[in-house]
Amino acid sequence: AYAFFRDEFTKWLKQDRHGERANALARALNDHLRLIVLDLDTSDEPQAIFETLNAHGTPLLPADLIKNWLLWEGTRQGLETATLYTDHWRPFDRDSQYWRAIVGTGHAARARVDTFLLNWITRHIREATSAKHLYDRFLRFIEHGGARHDDGKLDVKWLMQDIEADAARFRAIEVPAGRSRFDTFLQRLKVLDVVVFHPLLLEVMGRPGSDDADRDLIGLALESYLVRRTVCGMQTRGYGTLALSLLATVAALPADAPAAPALIAALSASPDGPDRWPSDDAFRTDWLHKKFYNNLRRNRVLMILRAIEEHYQALNRKGEPVLMFNFDKLEIEHIMPQQWEAHWPLGPDVSREDRNWKVHGIGNLTLVSAALNKGLSHGPWTAADGQPSKQKGLRDHTKLDLNARLLRDYPDQWDESCMAARAATLFDAAAAIWPSPSALIPVASAD
């Protein structure tokens, strides 16, 4: 009977020249998938029907197939499928604008719900899985994975609860809204654009032993590792393998144990290997001599400068905080402008090539508003009789601690020696924000 239905169904789709039947059926299935599952007899194979539909080009996602399988299995086990759907899956359908939005670019572009489920299943199987084989990998996983009843049947309710809980965690990773150190890490991780660690984060966030302090320390460690490697220009090709290794390390711990000590130890296990966590010396060398602007992505330079500004504000507890300021409106400003020739003569020991390199170093960069950026233009650092200058513009308009310190420390001149000195000062802040593994291991051991 099934073969007959499949053949007839296939003919019906092939006669649909303009796609109207397939599109209408797909919309109906997407809107009323639960009802279809409930209305079928238990002897039917609705999953085969959905897979046939999916094979003929209708817009069903792997998530739709997974949802249908779970509800079908619930029906086979005599569960209250409507309650399962309402309690655990409805949020995916109710907030379809978020979950079905296409994220990623090129070959990585897919619905967010599929991206989430790819992360969810990777968390459980601790293996690399392609989005193309997500549904097949799900079927293999449930053959033996997941909680079971005493009779060996899959605990469908547990599985749907697990997906629901991880979905909330995934959304918190994508849209961090808190003020903890872990939330700050999640915000900066979006700028670093390293998504392969998401299954590891789901594991950490779902562990009873990983309390707020443990997650904060994990966020600090991972952020330090990634930022230091970014500044040092280290390759990212091995991050996928590293993330799976860290996931296995954390998953092997007792559920009530903190994860930070083991994770920090694993990250710092190979001080000379390709996945090494840069030491203070290595970090300082690149920090002082690297061309940040036009070498790192601009949003990453903004993130680094903003992190230093927030660090300075936290140190200046007696002052009025600027924490509510919208940092997204700030732009990178070259203190000595890129077009420096008109007002910034070369010193006797400075070549044009050297200056064109050093103006892009971290010591010559700061943050200003877009309006102030235009006003500062290519003017000189100082000017007589109250004439426009960069120093005057900053003094009159900036509210940031970065610039207050700049004005305090360099009131008279700005040249290559000042850039070098300020880069060294900024490094002291960077080393505190993103500590070395040797600084974090004692903290993790104490916890």
Coordinates of N, CA and C in Angstrom, one line a residue, residues 295-389:
N295 N 44.5 45.3 8.9 CA 45.1 43.9 9.1 C 44.1 43.0 9.8
L296 N 43.6 43.4 10.9 CA 42.5 42.7 11.6 C 41.2 43.3 11.0
R297 N 40.2 42.5 11.1 CA 38.8 43.0 10.7 C 38.5 44.2 11.6
R298 N 37.9 45.2 11.0 CA 37.6 46.5 11.7 C 36.8 46.3 12.9
N299 N 35.8 45.4 12.8 CA 34.9 45.2 14.0 C 35.7 44.5 15.2
R300 N 36.8 43.8 14.8 CA 37.6 43.2 15.9 C 38.5 44.3 16.6
V301 N 39.0 45.2 15.8 CA 39.7 46.3 16.4 C 38.8 47.1 17.3
L302 N 37.6 47.4 16.8 CA 36.6 48.1 17.6 C 36.3 47.3 18.9
M303 N 36.2 46.0 18.8 CA 36.0 45.2 20.0 C 37.1 45.3 21.0
I304 N 38.3 45.3 20.5 CA 39.5 45.4 21.4 C 39.6 46.7 22.1
L305 N 39.4 47.8 21.3 CA 39.4 49.1 21.9 C 38.3 49.3 22.9
R306 N 37.1 48.8 22.6 CA 36.0 48.9 23.5 C 36.2 48.1 24.8
A307 N 36.8 47.0 24.7 CA 37.2 46.2 25.9 C 38.1 46.9 26.8
I308 N 39.1 47.6 26.2 CA 40.0 48.4 27.0 C 39.3 49.6 27.7
E309 N 38.4 50.2 26.9 CA 37.6 51.3 27.5 C 36.8 50.8 28.7
E310 N 36.1 49.7 28.5 CA 35.3 49.2 29.6 C 36.2 48.8 30.8
H311 N 37.4 48.3 30.5 CA 38.3 48.0 31.6 C 38.7 49.2 32.4
Y312 N 39.0 50.3 31.7 CA 39.4 51.6 32.3 C 38.2 52.1 33.1
Q313 N 37.0 52.0 32.6 CA 35.9 52.5 33.4 C 35.7 51.7 34.7
A314 N 35.9 50.4 34.6 CA 35.8 49.6 35.8 C 36.8 49.9 36.8
L315 N 38.0 50.3 36.4 CA 39.1 50.8 37.3 C 38.8 52.1 38.0
N316 N 38.1 53.0 37.2 CA 37.8 54.3 37.6 C 36.5 54.4 38.4
R317 N 36.5 53.7 39.5 CA 35.2 53.5 40.3 C 34.7 54.8 40.9
K318 N 35.5 55.8 41.0 CA 35.1 57.1 41.6 C 34.4 58.0 40.6
G319 N 34.7 57.7 39.3 CA 34.0 58.5 38.3 C 32.7 58.1 37.9
E320 N 32.0 58.9 37.1 CA 30.6 58.5 36.6 C 30.8 57.5 35.5
P321 N 30.2 56.3 35.6 CA 30.5 55.3 34.5 C 29.8 55.7 33.2
V322 N 30.3 55.3 32.1 CA 29.7 55.6 30.8 C 29.2 54.2 30.2
L323 N 28.9 53.3 31.1 CA 28.5 52.0 30.7 C 27.2 51.9 29.9
M324 N 26.4 52.9 30.0 CA 25.1 52.9 29.2 C 25.3 53.5 27.8
F325 N 26.5 54.0 27.5 CA 26.8 54.6 26.2 C 26.7 53.5 25.2
N326 N 26.1 53.9 24.0 CA 26.0 53.0 22.9 C 27.3 52.9 22.1
F327 N 28.1 51.9 22.5 CA 29.4 51.7 21.9 C 29.3 51.4 20.4
D328 N 28.1 50.9 20.0 CA 27.9 50.5 18.5 C 28.0 51.8 17.6
K329 N 27.9 52.9 18.2 CA 27.9 54.2 17.4 C 29.3 54.7 17.3
L330 N 30.3 54.1 17.9 CA 31.7 54.6 17.9 C 32.4 54.1 16.7
E331 N 33.4 54.9 16.3 CA 34.3 54.6 15.1 C 35.7 54.6 15.6
I332 N 36.6 54.0 14.8 CA 38.0 54.0 15.0 C 38.6 55.3 14.5
E333 N 39.4 56.0 15.3 CA 40.0 57.2 14.9 C 41.5 57.0 15.0
H334 N 42.2 57.4 13.9 CA 43.7 57.5 13.9 C 44.1 58.8 14.6
I335 N 44.8 58.7 15.6 CA 45.2 60.0 16.3 C 46.1 60.8 15.4
M336 N 47.2 60.2 14.9 CA 47.9 60.8 13.7 C 47.2 60.3 12.5
P337 N 46.6 61.2 11.7 CA 45.7 60.7 10.6 C 46.5 59.9 9.5
Q338 N 45.7 59.1 8.8 CA 46.4 58.4 7.7 C 46.9 59.3 6.6
Q339 N 46.3 60.5 6.4 CA 46.8 61.5 5.5 C 47.5 62.5 6.4
W340 N 48.7 62.3 6.8 CA 49.4 63.1 7.8 C 50.3 64.2 7.2
E341 N 50.5 64.2 5.9 CA 51.5 65.0 5.3 C 51.3 66.5 5.6
A342 N 50.1 67.0 5.7 CA 49.8 68.5 5.8 C 50.3 69.1 7.1
H343 N 50.1 68.3 8.2 CA 50.3 68.9 9.5 C 51.2 68.1 10.4
W344 N 51.8 67.0 9.9 CA 52.6 66.2 10.7 C 53.9 65.9 10.1
P345 N 54.9 66.8 10.1 CA 56.2 66.6 9.4 C 56.9 65.4 10.0
L346 N 57.7 64.8 9.2 CA 58.5 63.6 9.6 C 59.6 64.1 10.5
G347 N 59.9 63.3 11.5 CA 61.1 63.5 12.3 C 62.3 63.1 11.6
P348 N 63.5 63.4 12.2 CA 64.8 63.2 11.5 C 65.1 61.7 11.4
D349 N 64.5 60.9 12.3 CA 64.8 59.4 12.3 C 63.7 58.6 11.8
V350 N 62.7 59.1 11.1 CA 61.5 58.4 10.7 C 61.3 58.5 9.2
S351 N 61.2 57.3 8.6 CA 60.9 57.2 7.2 C 59.4 57.3 6.9
R352 N 59.1 57.6 5.7 CA 57.7 57.7 5.2 C 57.1 56.3 5.4
E353 N 57.9 55.2 5.0 CA 57.3 53.9 5.0 C 57.1 53.5 6.5
D354 N 58.0 53.8 7.4 CA 57.8 53.5 8.8 C 56.6 54.2 9.4
R355 N 56.4 55.4 9.0 CA 55.2 56.1 9.6 C 53.9 55.6 9.0
N356 N 53.9 55.3 7.7 CA 52.7 54.7 7.1 C 52.3 53.3 7.7
W357 N 53.3 52.7 8.3 CA 53.1 51.4 9.0 C 52.6 51.7 10.4
K358 N 53.2 52.6 11.1 CA 53.0 52.8 12.5 C 51.6 53.5 12.8
V359 N 51.2 54.3 11.8 CA 49.9 55.0 12.1 C 48.7 54.0 12.2
H360 N 49.0 52.7 11.8 CA 47.9 51.7 11.9 C 48.1 50.8 13.1
G361 N 49.1 51.1 13.9 CA 49.3 50.3 15.1 C 48.3 50.7 16.2
I362 N 48.2 49.8 17.2 CA 47.2 50.0 18.2 C 47.5 51.3 19.0
G363 N 48.8 51.7 19.1 CA 49.1 52.9 19.9 C 48.6 54.2 19.3
N364 N 48.2 54.2 18.0 CA 47.7 55.3 17.3 C 46.2 55.3 17.1
L365 N 45.5 54.4 17.7 CA 44.1 54.2 17.4 C 43.3 54.5 18.7
T366 N 42.2 55.1 18.5 CA 41.3 55.3 19.7 C 39.8 55.3 19.1
L367 N 38.9 55.6 20.0 CA 37.5 55.6 19.7 C 36.9 57.0 19.8
V368 N 36.0 57.3 18.8 CA 35.3 58.6 18.8 C 33.9 58.4 18.2
S369 N 33.0 59.3 18.4 CA 31.7 59.3 17.7 C 31.9 59.6 16.2
A370 N 31.0 59.2 15.4 CA 31.0 59.5 14.0 C 31.1 61.0 13.7
A371 N 30.3 61.8 14.5 CA 30.3 63.2 14.3 C 31.7 63.8 14.6
L372 N 32.3 63.4 15.7 CA 33.6 63.9 16.2 C 34.7 63.4 15.2
N373 N 34.5 62.2 14.6 CA 35.5 61.7 13.7 C 35.6 62.7 12.5
K374 N 34.5 63.1 12.0 CA 34.5 64.1 10.8 C 35.1 65.4 11.2
G375 N 34.8 65.8 12.5 CA 35.3 67.1 12.9 C 36.8 67.1 13.1
L376 N 37.4 66.0 13.6 CA 38.8 66.0 13.8 C 39.6 66.0 12.5
S377 N 39.1 65.3 11.5 CA 39.6 65.2 10.2 C 41.1 65.0 10.2
H378 N 41.9 65.7 9.5 CA 43.4 65.5 9.4 C 44.1 66.6 10.1
G379 N 43.5 67.2 11.0 CA 44.1 68.4 11.7 C 45.3 68.0 12.5
P380 N 46.1 69.0 13.0 CA 47.3 68.8 13.8 C 46.9 68.4 15.2
W381 N 47.9 67.9 16.0 CA 47.6 67.5 17.4 C 47.3 68.7 18.2
T382 N 48.1 69.7 18.1 CA 47.9 71.0 18.9 C 47.9 72.2 17.9
A383 N 47.3 73.3 18.4 CA 47.3 74.5 17.6 C 47.3 75.7 18.5
A384 N 47.8 76.8 18.1 CA 47.9 78.0 18.9 C 46.6 78.8 18.9
D385 N 46.3 79.6 19.9 CA 45.2 80.5 20.0 C 43.9 79.9 19.8
G386 N 43.7 78.7 20.3 CA 42.4 78.0 20.3 C 41.9 77.6 18.9
Q387 N 42.9 77.5 17.9 CA 42.5 77.1 16.6 C 42.2 75.6 16.7
P388 N 41.4 75.1 15.7 CA 41.0 73.7 15.7 C 42.2 72.7 15.7
S389 N 42.1 71.7 16.5 CA 43.2 70.7 16.6 C 42.5 69.4 17.1

